[in-house]
Tab-separated table of C-alpha atoms in Angstrom:
chain	number	residue	atom	x	y	z
A	271	MET	CA	0.000	0.000	0.000
A	272	GLN	CA	1.087	3.572	-0.718
A	273	ALA	CA	2.004	5.154	2.613
A	274	GLN	CA	0.792	8.556	3.762
A	275	SER	CA	2.907	10.579	6.208
A	276	PRO	CA	2.491	8.805	9.572
A	277	SER	CA	2.333	12.171	11.317
A	278	ALA	CA	-0.984	12.888	9.587
A	279	LEU	CA	-2.822	9.585	9.906
A	280	HIS	CA	-3.849	9.978	13.559
A	281	GLU	CA	-5.485	13.311	12.657
A	282	LEU	CA	-7.853	11.893	10.041
A	283	GLY	CA	-11.576	11.525	10.656
A	284	ALA	CA	-13.388	8.189	10.549
A	285	ALA	CA	-14.844	8.706	7.059
A	286	GLN	CA	-11.422	9.701	5.703
A	287	LEU	CA	-9.866	6.617	7.214
A	288	VAL	CA	-12.487	4.314	5.738
A	289	GLN	CA	-12.076	5.958	2.336
A	290	GLY	CA	-8.302	5.507	2.584
A	291	PHE	CA	-8.695	1.854	3.483
A	292	ARG	CA	-11.097	1.314	0.603
A	293	GLU	CA	-8.800	3.042	-1.899
A	294	ARG	CA	-5.704	1.391	-0.379
A	295	THR	CA	-4.047	4.753	0.149
A	296	PHE	CA	-2.971	3.504	3.574
A	297	SER	CA	-3.768	0.527	5.761
A	298	PRO	CA	-5.351	-0.020	9.181
A	299	VAL	CA	-1.922	-1.155	10.416
A	300	GLU	CA	-0.281	2.098	9.330
A	301	VAL	CA	-3.034	4.079	11.011
A	302	MET	CA	-2.768	2.110	14.234
A	303	GLN	CA	1.004	2.556	14.247
A	304	ALA	CA	0.564	6.308	13.805
A	305	VAL	CA	-1.986	6.509	16.622
A	306	LEU	CA	0.160	4.444	18.980
A	307	GLY	CA	3.191	6.568	18.227
A	308	HIS	CA	1.210	9.728	18.939
A	309	VAL	CA	-0.189	8.230	22.148
A	310	GLU	CA	3.335	7.374	23.288
A	311	ARG	CA	4.381	11.009	22.954
A	312	TRP	CA	1.317	12.264	24.862
A	313	GLU	CA	0.278	9.716	27.433
A	314	GLN	CA	2.940	10.340	30.081
A	315	HIS	CA	1.502	13.861	30.378
A	316	LEU	CA	-2.235	13.086	30.183
A	317	ASN	CA	-2.974	9.691	31.798
A	318	ALA	CA	-5.990	9.320	29.549
A	319	LEU	CA	-5.777	5.573	28.940
A	320	TYR	CA	-6.310	2.288	30.747
A	321	LEU	CA	-5.535	-1.136	29.241
A	322	LEU	CA	-3.471	0.236	26.373
A	323	ARG	CA	-2.254	-2.896	24.573
A	324	PRO	CA	-0.311	-2.086	21.393
A	325	ASP	CA	0.305	-5.711	20.415
A	326	VAL	CA	-3.386	-6.586	20.598
A	327	ALA	CA	-4.326	-3.410	18.717
A	328	LEU	CA	-1.863	-4.095	15.930
A	329	GLU	CA	-3.087	-7.676	15.581
A	330	GLU	CA	-6.667	-6.407	15.246
A	331	ALA	CA	-5.458	-3.889	12.662
A	332	ARG	CA	-3.775	-6.676	10.673
A	333	ARG	CA	-7.037	-8.620	10.610
A	334	SER	CA	-8.831	-5.508	9.425
A	335	GLU	CA	-6.192	-4.960	6.740
A	336	ALA	CA	-6.746	-8.512	5.495
A	337	ARG	CA	-10.506	-7.910	5.268
A	338	TRP	CA	-10.004	-4.690	3.308
A	339	MET	CA	-7.585	-6.457	0.944
A	340	LYS	CA	-10.377	-8.958	0.236
A	341	GLY	CA	-12.925	-6.155	-0.163
A	342	ALA	CA	-14.942	-7.528	2.738
A	343	PRO	CA	-14.927	-5.070	5.675
A	344	LEU	CA	-17.115	-5.918	8.656
A	345	GLY	CA	-18.733	-2.477	8.721
A	346	VAL	CA	-18.283	1.280	8.634
A	347	LEU	CA	-15.700	1.239	11.428
A	348	ASP	CA	-13.471	-1.535	10.132
A	349	GLY	CA	-9.900	-0.602	11.028
A	350	VAL	CA	-10.809	2.707	12.690
A	351	PRO	CA	-9.157	3.244	16.109
A	352	VAL	CA	-11.637	3.603	18.997
A	353	THR	CA	-11.339	4.088	22.748
A	354	ILE	CA	-13.982	2.959	25.254
A	355	LYS	CA	-14.577	4.438	28.710
A	356	ASP	CA	-13.548	2.284	31.689
A	357	ASN	CA	-17.168	1.769	32.847
A	358	ILE	CA	-18.350	0.333	29.505
A	359	ALA	CA	-17.659	-3.392	29.695
A	360	THR	CA	-15.406	-5.028	27.129
A	361	ARG	CA	-15.346	-8.820	26.992
A	362	GLY	CA	-12.466	-10.362	28.938
A	363	ASP	CA	-11.392	-7.124	30.607
A	364	PRO	CA	-11.900	-5.917	34.178
A	365	THR	CA	-14.144	-2.889	34.738
A	366	PRO	CA	-12.717	-1.014	37.751
A	367	LEU	CA	-15.096	1.975	37.499
A	368	GLY	CA	-12.187	4.224	38.350
A	369	THR	CA	-11.848	2.993	41.932
A	370	ARG	CA	-9.601	0.664	43.923
A	371	ALA	CA	-12.685	-0.517	45.805
A	372	VAL	CA	-13.851	-2.728	42.909
A	373	ASP	CA	-12.596	-6.284	42.460
A	374	LEU	CA	-10.948	-6.733	39.063
A	375	VAL	CA	-13.135	-9.397	37.462
A	376	SER	CA	-13.102	-9.970	33.716
A	377	ALA	CA	-16.333	-8.965	31.979
A	378	ALA	CA	-18.234	-11.878	30.476
A	379	ALA	CA	-19.551	-9.861	27.524
A	380	ASP	CA	-19.274	-6.563	25.731
A	381	ALA	CA	-21.691	-3.858	26.816
A	382	PRO	CA	-23.873	-2.616	23.929
A	383	PRO	CA	-21.577	0.237	22.769
A	384	SER	CA	-18.463	-1.926	22.688
A	385	ALA	CA	-20.414	-4.773	21.071
A	386	ARG	CA	-21.504	-2.459	18.259
A	387	VAL	CA	-17.924	-1.248	17.743
A	388	ARG	CA	-16.587	-4.796	17.597
A	389	GLU	CA	-19.316	-5.884	15.147
A	390	ALA	CA	-18.439	-2.962	12.869
A	391	GLY	CA	-14.729	-3.797	12.899
A	392	GLY	CA	-13.514	-0.920	15.025
A	393	VAL	CA	-10.136	-1.404	16.662
A	394	MET	CA	-10.692	-0.894	20.386
A	395	PHE	CA	-7.096	-0.187	21.290
A	396	ALA	CA	-7.599	1.127	24.854
A	397	LYS	CA	-10.054	1.976	27.603
A	398	THR	CA	-10.148	5.530	28.987
A	399	THR	CA	-9.789	6.680	32.582
A	400	MET	CA	-12.485	8.031	34.895
A	401	PRO	CA	-12.934	9.077	38.558
A	402	ASP	CA	-14.234	6.739	41.274
A	403	TYR	CA	-17.666	5.403	40.270
A	404	GLY	CA	-17.990	8.269	37.762
A	405	MET	CA	-19.165	10.550	40.552
A	406	LEU	CA	-16.802	13.467	39.897
A	407	SER	CA	-16.447	16.026	37.106
A	408	SER	CA	-12.674	15.653	37.240
A	409	GLY	CA	-10.006	13.103	36.417
A	410	LEU	CA	-9.213	12.326	40.055
A	411	SER	CA	-9.260	8.577	40.717
A	412	SER	CA	-8.094	6.157	43.383
A	413	PHE	CA	-7.354	3.577	40.650
A	414	HIS	CA	-6.100	5.517	37.627
A	415	LYS	CA	-3.361	8.127	37.517
A	416	LEU	CA	-4.613	11.718	37.561
A	417	ALA	CA	-5.953	12.647	34.123
A	418	ARG	CA	-4.949	16.054	32.781
A	419	ASN	CA	-6.145	18.462	30.107
A	420	PRO	CA	-3.988	18.628	26.938
A	421	TRP	CA	-4.632	22.383	26.640
A	422	ASP	CA	-3.090	22.973	30.081
A	423	PHE	CA	-1.655	20.174	32.205
A	424	THR	CA	-2.491	22.045	35.402
A	425	ARG	CA	-6.202	21.776	34.530
A	426	THR	CA	-8.702	18.929	34.630
A	427	PRO	CA	-10.059	17.412	31.431
A	428	GLY	CA	-13.389	17.161	33.256
A	429	GLY	CA	-15.334	14.059	34.047
A	430	SER	CA	-16.493	11.585	34.463
A	431	SER	CA	-15.481	10.814	30.855
A	432	SER	CA	-12.094	12.249	31.736
A	433	GLY	CA	-9.733	10.172	29.656
A	434	ALA	CA	-12.044	10.202	26.655
A	435	GLY	CA	-12.153	14.001	26.607
A	436	ALA	CA	-8.384	14.267	26.910
A	437	ALA	CA	-7.796	11.538	24.311
A	438	ALA	CA	-10.048	13.198	21.734
A	439	ALA	CA	-8.459	16.615	22.213
A	440	ALA	CA	-4.962	15.118	22.037
A	441	GLY	CA	-5.697	13.264	18.799
A	442	TYR	CA	-5.705	9.655	19.980
A	443	GLY	CA	-7.571	8.732	16.793
A	444	PRO	CA	-11.021	10.005	15.797
A	445	LEU	CA	-13.565	8.093	17.895
A	446	HIS	CA	-14.107	7.836	21.644
A	447	ILE	CA	-17.085	6.721	23.748
A	448	GLY	CA	-18.079	8.229	27.086
A	449	THR	CA	-21.127	8.180	29.355
A	450	ASP	CA	-23.238	10.898	30.954
A	451	ILE	CA	-25.758	11.022	33.812
A	452	GLY	CA	-25.462	14.692	34.762
A	453	GLY	CA	-22.945	16.138	32.321
A	454	SER	CA	-20.164	13.547	32.084
A	455	LEU	CA	-19.958	13.754	28.286
A	456	ARG	CA	-20.559	17.484	27.876
A	457	LEU	CA	-18.414	18.810	30.729
A	458	PRO	CA	-15.159	17.194	29.533
A	459	ALA	CA	-16.088	18.029	25.944
A	460	GLY	CA	-16.555	21.679	26.863
A	461	TRP	CA	-13.350	21.850	28.901
A	462	CYS	CA	-11.307	19.995	26.266
A	463	GLY	CA	-12.675	21.876	23.254
A	464	ILE	CA	-14.107	18.812	21.493
A	465	PHE	CA	-17.586	17.822	20.299
A	466	THR	CA	-19.990	15.410	21.946
A	467	LEU	CA	-23.618	14.414	21.684
A	468	LYS	CA	-25.475	13.227	24.762
A	469	PRO	CA	-28.244	11.391	22.916
A	470	SER	CA	-31.897	11.151	23.834
A	471	LEU	CA	-32.302	8.557	26.567
A	472	GLY	CA	-32.346	5.137	24.921
A	473	ARG	CA	-30.988	6.270	21.545
A	474	VAL	CA	-27.658	4.575	22.260
A	475	PRO	CA	-28.273	1.336	24.181
A	476	ILE	CA	-26.289	0.847	27.368
A	477	ASP	CA	-26.075	-1.864	29.996
A	478	PRO	CA	-26.825	-1.432	32.803
A	479	PRO	CA	-29.417	1.235	31.999
A	480	TYR	CA	-30.254	3.842	34.619
A	481	MET	CA	-32.404	6.939	34.909
A	482	GLY	CA	-30.799	9.688	32.829
A	483	ARG	CA	-27.733	7.609	31.866
A	484	ALA	CA	-26.548	7.886	28.276
A	485	ALA	CA	-23.533	6.814	26.240
A	486	GLY	CA	-22.343	8.905	23.342
A	487	PRO	CA	-19.555	9.821	20.921
A	488	MET	CA	-16.693	12.130	21.883
A	489	THR	CA	-14.893	13.458	18.815
A	490	ARG	CA	-13.115	16.479	17.427
A	491	THR	CA	-15.778	17.137	14.792
A	492	VAL	CA	-19.521	16.838	14.289
A	493	ALA	CA	-18.841	14.690	11.224
A	494	ASP	CA	-17.074	12.030	13.290
A	495	ALA	CA	-19.873	11.982	15.872
A	496	ALA	CA	-22.469	11.516	13.111
A	497	TRP	CA	-20.400	8.722	11.547
A	498	PHE	CA	-20.131	7.013	14.923
A	499	MET	CA	-23.870	7.297	15.611
A	500	GLN	CA	-24.520	4.995	12.640
A	501	VAL	CA	-23.048	2.241	14.801
A	502	LEU	CA	-23.787	3.260	18.377
A	503	SER	CA	-27.522	3.777	17.807
A	504	ARG	CA	-28.199	0.208	16.715
A	505	PRO	CA	-30.638	-1.532	19.099
A	506	ASP	CA	-29.803	-3.871	21.934
A	507	ALA	CA	-32.432	-5.737	23.970
A	508	ARG	CA	-30.325	-5.540	27.141
A	509	ASP	CA	-31.268	-1.875	27.529
A	510	SER	CA	-34.802	-1.783	28.903
A	511	MET	CA	-34.957	1.918	27.967
A	512	ASN	CA	-33.779	1.363	24.384
A	513	LEU	CA	-35.847	3.414	21.918
A	514	PRO	CA	-37.621	1.561	19.102
A	515	PRO	CA	-35.335	1.089	16.095
A	516	GLN	CA	-35.504	4.092	13.773
A	517	ASP	CA	-33.988	4.567	10.323
A	518	ILE	CA	-32.110	7.823	10.922
A	519	ASP	CA	-29.911	9.164	8.120
A	520	TRP	CA	-27.047	10.198	10.374
A	521	LEU	CA	-24.923	11.202	7.392
A	522	SER	CA	-27.412	13.969	6.533
A	523	PHE	CA	-25.964	15.934	9.468
A	524	ASP	CA	-24.516	18.625	7.195
A	525	GLN	CA	-27.328	20.905	6.081
A	526	GLY	CA	-25.035	23.934	5.979
A	527	ALA	CA	-25.564	27.225	7.788
A	528	ASP	CA	-28.990	27.506	6.129
A	529	LYS	CA	-30.214	25.034	8.743
A	530	LEU	CA	-30.321	27.952	11.197
A	531	LYS	CA	-32.627	30.179	9.152
A	532	GLY	CA	-35.979	30.664	10.846
A	533	LEU	CA	-35.158	28.550	13.900
A	534	ARG	CA	-36.468	29.619	17.283
A	535	ILE	CA	-33.504	29.484	19.639
A	536	GLY	CA	-33.779	29.895	23.409
A	537	LEU	CA	-30.779	31.500	25.098
A	538	LEU	CA	-30.278	30.282	28.668
A	539	MET	CA	-27.615	32.343	30.416
A	540	GLU	CA	-28.505	31.544	34.030
A	541	ALA	CA	-28.910	28.006	35.318
A	542	GLY	CA	-31.102	29.068	38.243
A	543	CYS	CA	-28.900	27.141	40.663
A	544	GLY	CA	-25.310	26.545	41.538
A	545	LEU	CA	-22.347	28.727	40.670
A	546	PRO	CA	-22.688	31.920	38.628
A	547	VAL	CA	-21.443	32.052	35.051
A	548	GLU	CA	-17.961	33.523	34.872
A	549	PRO	CA	-17.508	36.628	32.667
A	550	GLU	CA	-15.380	35.031	29.926
A	551	VAL	CA	-17.826	32.151	29.575
A	552	HIS	CA	-20.764	34.571	29.515
A	553	ALA	CA	-19.132	36.642	26.768
A	554	ALA	CA	-18.378	33.602	24.609
A	555	ILE	CA	-21.944	32.298	24.786
A	556	GLU	CA	-23.391	35.748	24.024
A	557	LYS	CA	-21.084	35.964	21.006
A	558	ALA	CA	-22.281	32.557	19.817
A	559	ALA	CA	-25.894	33.721	20.167
A	560	ARG	CA	-25.170	36.704	17.918
A	561	LEU	CA	-23.754	34.336	15.288
A	562	PHE	CA	-27.010	32.348	15.394
A	563	GLU	CA	-28.941	35.570	14.845
A	564	GLN	CA	-26.721	36.630	11.958
A	565	ALA	CA	-27.382	33.250	10.344
A	566	GLY	CA	-31.146	33.873	10.433
A	567	ALA	CA	-32.293	32.339	13.712
A	568	THR	CA	-34.491	34.150	16.215
A	569	VAL	CA	-32.745	34.089	19.588
A	570	THR	CA	-34.870	34.754	22.666
A	571	PRO	CA	-33.506	35.016	26.221
A	572	MET	CA	-34.929	32.414	28.603
A	573	LYS	CA	-35.622	32.633	32.294
A	574	PRO	CA	-33.908	29.924	34.338
A	575	PHE	CA	-36.105	26.904	35.025
A	576	MET	CA	-33.884	24.935	37.385
A	577	THR	CA	-33.933	25.715	41.102
A	578	GLN	CA	-31.455	25.125	43.880
A	579	ALA	CA	-33.992	22.732	45.437
A	580	MET	CA	-33.966	20.616	42.263
A	581	LEU	CA	-30.185	20.462	42.165
A	582	GLU	CA	-29.886	19.680	45.860
A	583	GLY	CA	-32.612	17.030	45.690
A	584	MET	CA	-30.816	15.134	42.937
A	585	ASP	CA	-27.514	15.578	44.758
A	586	HIS	CA	-28.930	14.157	47.992
A	587	PHE	CA	-30.535	11.189	46.249
A	588	TRP	CA	-27.239	10.336	44.541
A	589	ARG	CA	-25.514	10.665	47.916
A	590	MET	CA	-27.900	8.080	49.359
A	591	ARG	CA	-27.317	5.744	46.434
A	592	SER	CA	-23.539	6.012	46.947
A	593	TYR	CA	-23.917	5.659	50.713
A	594	ILE	CA	-25.816	2.380	50.261
A	595	ASP	CA	-23.275	1.104	47.722
A	596	MET	CA	-20.327	1.927	49.959
A	597	LYS	CA	-22.054	0.594	53.077
A	598	ALA	CA	-22.162	-2.815	51.400
A	599	LEU	CA	-18.372	-2.837	50.953
A	600	PRO	CA	-15.983	-4.448	53.424
A	601	ALA	CA	-14.251	-1.804	55.538
A	602	GLN	CA	-10.933	-2.123	53.722
A	603	LYS	CA	-12.643	-1.737	50.348
A	604	LYS	CA	-14.560	1.354	51.400
A	605	ALA	CA	-11.341	2.846	52.717
A	606	ALA	CA	-9.943	2.575	49.178
A	607	VAL	CA	-12.571	4.959	47.783
A	608	LEU	CA	-11.530	8.581	47.389
A	609	PRO	CA	-12.092	10.359	50.743
A	610	TYR	CA	-14.048	13.110	48.972
A	611	ILE	CA	-16.591	10.576	47.696
A	612	GLN	CA	-16.696	8.779	51.033
A	613	GLN	CA	-17.561	12.033	52.776
A	614	TRP	CA	-20.129	12.895	50.101
A	615	GLY	CA	-21.899	9.542	50.414
A	616	ASP	CA	-21.668	9.297	54.197
A	617	SER	CA	-23.406	12.676	54.505
A	618	ALA	CA	-26.647	10.860	53.563
A	619	ALA	CA	-26.473	8.502	56.563
A	620	GLY	CA	-29.040	10.479	58.556
A	621	MET	CA	-31.627	10.851	55.789
A	622	ASP	CA	-35.005	9.290	56.621
A	623	GLY	CA	-37.539	7.884	54.180
A	624	GLU	CA	-39.393	11.149	53.731
A	625	ALA	CA	-36.170	13.011	52.954
A	626	VAL	CA	-35.179	10.415	50.360
A	627	PHE	CA	-38.631	10.573	48.752
A	628	ARG	CA	-38.539	14.360	48.586
A	629	ALA	CA	-35.044	14.249	47.112
A	630	PHE	CA	-36.081	11.707	44.477
A	631	SER	CA	-39.106	13.827	43.557
A	632	GLN	CA	-36.776	16.532	42.281
A	633	PHE	CA	-35.783	14.368	39.314
A	634	HIS	CA	-39.335	14.482	37.986
A	635	ALA	CA	-39.711	18.144	38.888
A	636	THR	CA	-36.589	18.861	36.846
A	637	ARG	CA	-37.914	16.883	33.902
A	638	VAL	CA	-41.251	18.709	33.889
A	639	ALA	CA	-39.583	22.112	34.198
A	640	ALA	CA	-37.090	21.434	31.415
A	641	VAL	CA	-39.690	20.156	28.952
A	642	ALA	CA	-41.989	23.105	29.654
A	643	ALA	CA	-39.216	25.681	29.334
A	644	CYS	CA	-37.971	24.248	26.027
A	645	SER	CA	-41.396	23.660	24.468
A	646	GLN	CA	-41.598	27.047	22.723
A	647	PHE	CA	-38.165	26.690	21.090
A	648	ASP	CA	-36.675	24.477	18.407
A	649	TYR	CA	-33.342	24.420	20.248
A	650	VAL	CA	-31.846	25.895	23.410
A	651	ILE	CA	-28.282	27.161	23.688
A	652	SER	CA	-26.410	27.787	26.930
A	653	PRO	CA	-23.028	27.418	28.559
A	654	VAL	CA	-22.012	23.836	29.212
A	655	SER	CA	-20.485	24.912	32.505
A	656	PRO	CA	-20.328	28.203	34.387
A	657	MET	CA	-16.526	28.100	34.386
A	658	PRO	CA	-13.613	26.799	32.292
A	659	ALA	CA	-11.526	23.824	33.388
A	660	PHE	CA	-10.496	24.012	37.034
A	661	PRO	CA	-7.246	22.751	38.641
A	662	ALA	CA	-6.586	19.084	37.891
A	663	GLU	CA	-5.997	18.034	41.502
A	664	LEU	CA	-9.437	19.203	42.665
A	665	PRO	CA	-12.378	16.758	42.704
A	666	SER	CA	-14.845	19.568	41.913
A	667	PRO	CA	-14.773	23.333	41.308
A	668	THR	CA	-15.801	24.036	44.910
A	669	ASN	CA	-13.552	21.342	46.425
A	670	ASP	CA	-16.410	20.773	48.874
A	671	PRO	CA	-18.199	17.384	48.889
A	672	LEU	CA	-21.290	18.976	50.412
A	673	HIS	CA	-21.463	21.394	47.465
A	674	GLY	CA	-19.951	19.177	44.817
A	675	LEU	CA	-22.488	19.531	42.004
A	676	GLU	CA	-22.772	23.317	41.825
A	677	HIS	CA	-21.463	23.343	38.231
A	678	ILE	CA	-23.943	20.953	36.547
A	679	GLY	CA	-27.023	23.197	36.510
A	680	PHE	CA	-26.915	23.619	32.725
A	681	THR	CA	-26.277	19.966	31.865
A	682	VAL	CA	-28.228	17.780	34.310
A	683	PRO	CA	-31.762	18.912	33.347
A	684	PHE	CA	-31.385	17.406	29.880
A	685	ASN	CA	-30.481	14.022	31.332
A	686	MET	CA	-33.711	14.045	33.311
A	687	SER	CA	-35.853	15.382	30.441
A	688	GLU	CA	-34.284	12.783	28.097
A	689	GLN	CA	-33.514	15.479	25.491
A	690	PRO	CA	-30.457	15.329	23.248
A	691	ALA	CA	-27.782	17.903	24.081
A	692	ALA	CA	-24.402	18.567	22.506
A	693	SER	CA	-21.281	20.445	23.513
A	694	ILE	CA	-19.277	22.304	20.873
A	695	ASN	CA	-16.391	24.690	21.320
A	696	CYS	CA	-17.331	28.361	20.943
A	697	GLY	CA	-14.248	30.233	22.127
A	698	TYR	CA	-11.349	30.432	24.529
A	699	THR	CA	-10.466	32.194	27.744
A	700	SER	CA	-7.658	34.753	27.838
A	701	GLY	CA	-5.501	31.910	29.135
A	702	GLY	CA	-6.312	29.687	26.161
A	703	LEU	CA	-8.796	27.281	27.773
A	704	PRO	CA	-11.734	26.123	25.608
A	705	ILE	CA	-15.316	27.226	26.333
A	706	GLY	CA	-18.202	24.888	25.512
A	707	LEU	CA	-21.564	25.872	24.029
A	708	GLN	CA	-24.447	23.504	24.827
A	709	ILE	CA	-27.061	22.917	22.118
A	710	ALA	CA	-30.164	21.055	23.331
A	711	GLY	CA	-33.057	19.872	21.171
A	712	GLN	CA	-36.501	18.427	21.614
A	713	ARG	CA	-36.709	14.824	22.760
A	714	PHE	CA	-35.710	12.374	19.988
A	715	ASP	CA	-34.313	15.146	17.724
A	716	ASP	CA	-30.756	13.861	17.914
A	717	LEU	CA	-30.159	14.386	14.195
A	718	GLY	CA	-31.440	17.945	14.449
A	719	VAL	CA	-28.970	18.691	17.236
A	720	LEU	CA	-26.167	17.335	15.058
A	721	GLN	CA	-27.357	19.499	12.138
A	722	VAL	CA	-27.498	22.662	14.263
A	723	SER	CA	-24.101	21.828	15.736
A	724	ARG	CA	-22.676	21.412	12.250
A	725	ALA	CA	-24.158	24.738	11.201
A	726	PHE	CA	-22.505	26.415	14.173
A	727	GLU	CA	-19.258	24.624	13.354
A	728	LEU	CA	-19.393	26.389	9.972
A	729	ILE	CA	-20.145	29.895	11.252
A	730	ARG	CA	-18.024	30.049	14.414
A	731	GLU	CA	-14.728	31.885	14.372
A	732	GLY	CA	-11.580	30.017	13.446
A	733	GLN	CA	-10.405	27.481	15.981
A	734	ARG	CA	-6.973	27.319	17.511
A	735	ALA	CA	-4.673	24.493	16.514
A	736	TRP	CA	-5.081	21.363	18.591
A	737	PRO	CA	-2.523	21.030	21.394
A	738	GLN	CA	0.606	19.034	20.650
A	739	PRO	CA	2.715	16.902	23.005
A	740	PRO	CA	5.603	18.768	24.646
A	741	SER	CA	8.202	16.533	23.005
A	742	HIS	CA	8.076	15.698	19.338
A	743	ALA	CA	10.666	12.940	19.605
A	744	VAL	CA	9.298	10.043	17.569
A	745	ARG	CA	9.873	6.354	18.190
A	746	ASP	CA	8.312	3.916	15.738
A	747	VAL	CA	5.784	1.414	17.076
A	748	ASP	CA	6.177	-1.989	15.416
C-alpha cells in the first residue's frame, strides 16, 4: 500500500480513514502505528488511557487490513481506532469503574456500545480513565493516575469521561465513547474543546441502563460523531430503555448554515442554581448567540427553570445511592474509595424515608420544568459549565463534597428530560482554555442537534490548533 505521512494519519476523521482503506491509500496497520506513536508522545503527560495494549491493537489492525484487501470489511468502522470508557464493559477485561474498591473481574460480555464497535470492525485499542464510580467532574481517581487536560496540564479534562475528553483533544484517533448522567460527556467536551452528543435517553443502548444515563460519541468534529452514531444507535435488547429502532440518516448531518434560518432558539444564560457564570464564559456564549442571529435564527432570552432545590434534591438522592453502595463494601474496600466521595456519600447517613422521597421527587420536577421551558423553542443554547476547566488536583470546582455539584445546573436537566444535548467549542479564555456551548433539542431530535451543531461549526470563528505533546521525539511502534 502507498504510505501517507504517519504524522498525519492519527489526525484523520473516521470517514477519511475508511475511504483511505477502501482506496488502499494507507492501511489499518499504518493508522494504528501512527496513533500508537502519537499516544506514546502524549500519554505520560495526560494519563488518559487504561488497558493500552499495542500488540493486541496491531493484531486487530492486521485482521482488518486482510478484510479490506479482500474487499470484505465488517462495517463502517473496520480498522478505525476507537477508545472505550472504563465503565463500559469489554469482553475479557476488568471494569474497575475508576476505583480501587472494585474487584478486578473480567467482563463476560461486551456492553452494547463496545459490542456495536466490535461488530463494525472498530479497533478498540484502549479503555479511557475516569474518577471513582464516575461521581466526579474531574479526572481524580483512586485507581487511575490523575488525568490532565492537553490544553493545560495544570487543569482537569473534566469528568467523568475524563480520559475520553483528553484523548479526543490530544488526537488519539477520531472516535471515543463516554457516558453521561449529569454532564459527564458534555463537561469534559466543553473543557477539552471537542464535540460530543449526549443522545436522547435510549438512543444509544447501554447496559446497565439507569435513569438519565446515556452513552455517546466524543470526537473532534460533528462529522465524526455523526459517523459514529450509525453504529452506536443500533438496538440492543439488554437496555430496557432502548428506543424503538428508527432509520435515521445520520450522514445527513450537514445541512449547511442555512439550517439555522428561521429557527427559534432559546438563550439560557442563568442556570437558576449553583455557581454563577464567569464573565469570559458569559461573553463567549453571548457571542455565539449573535452568530445564530446573523445566520437567520431568532434568539430569545430564557428565564432559568432549574432551582437550587432541584439540584440539591438530585444531589442528595445520589448521595444516598452512593452511601448504600459503599455501606455494602468491606471496611478495607470502602477505605480505598476517594475520601471526597466517602464524605459525600456518608453525609446521607441520617436521611429518613421522607427526605429520600422528597429528594427523588426533584428528578421528575426537573424533567417537567425542562420540557416546559424548552417547548416554545426548536433548540436551546447555553453554557455547558459556568466556568472553564479548574485545577486538575481538585475533585470539583468548589472542592467541597457537600457542594460538589454546583457546576452541573446547565447539563443535568437534559439528562432528566431525556432530550439530546451537545457540547461544541465556541471560544477560549484569555488563558487559552476552551469554552463549551451547549445545544439542546426536543426529545428524539438527535439528528437535528447534530445538524445545528454542524451549522454552528461552519459559522463560528476560526479554531486554535489542537494542542501538541511537549516533546516531538518520535519512536516507531512496530
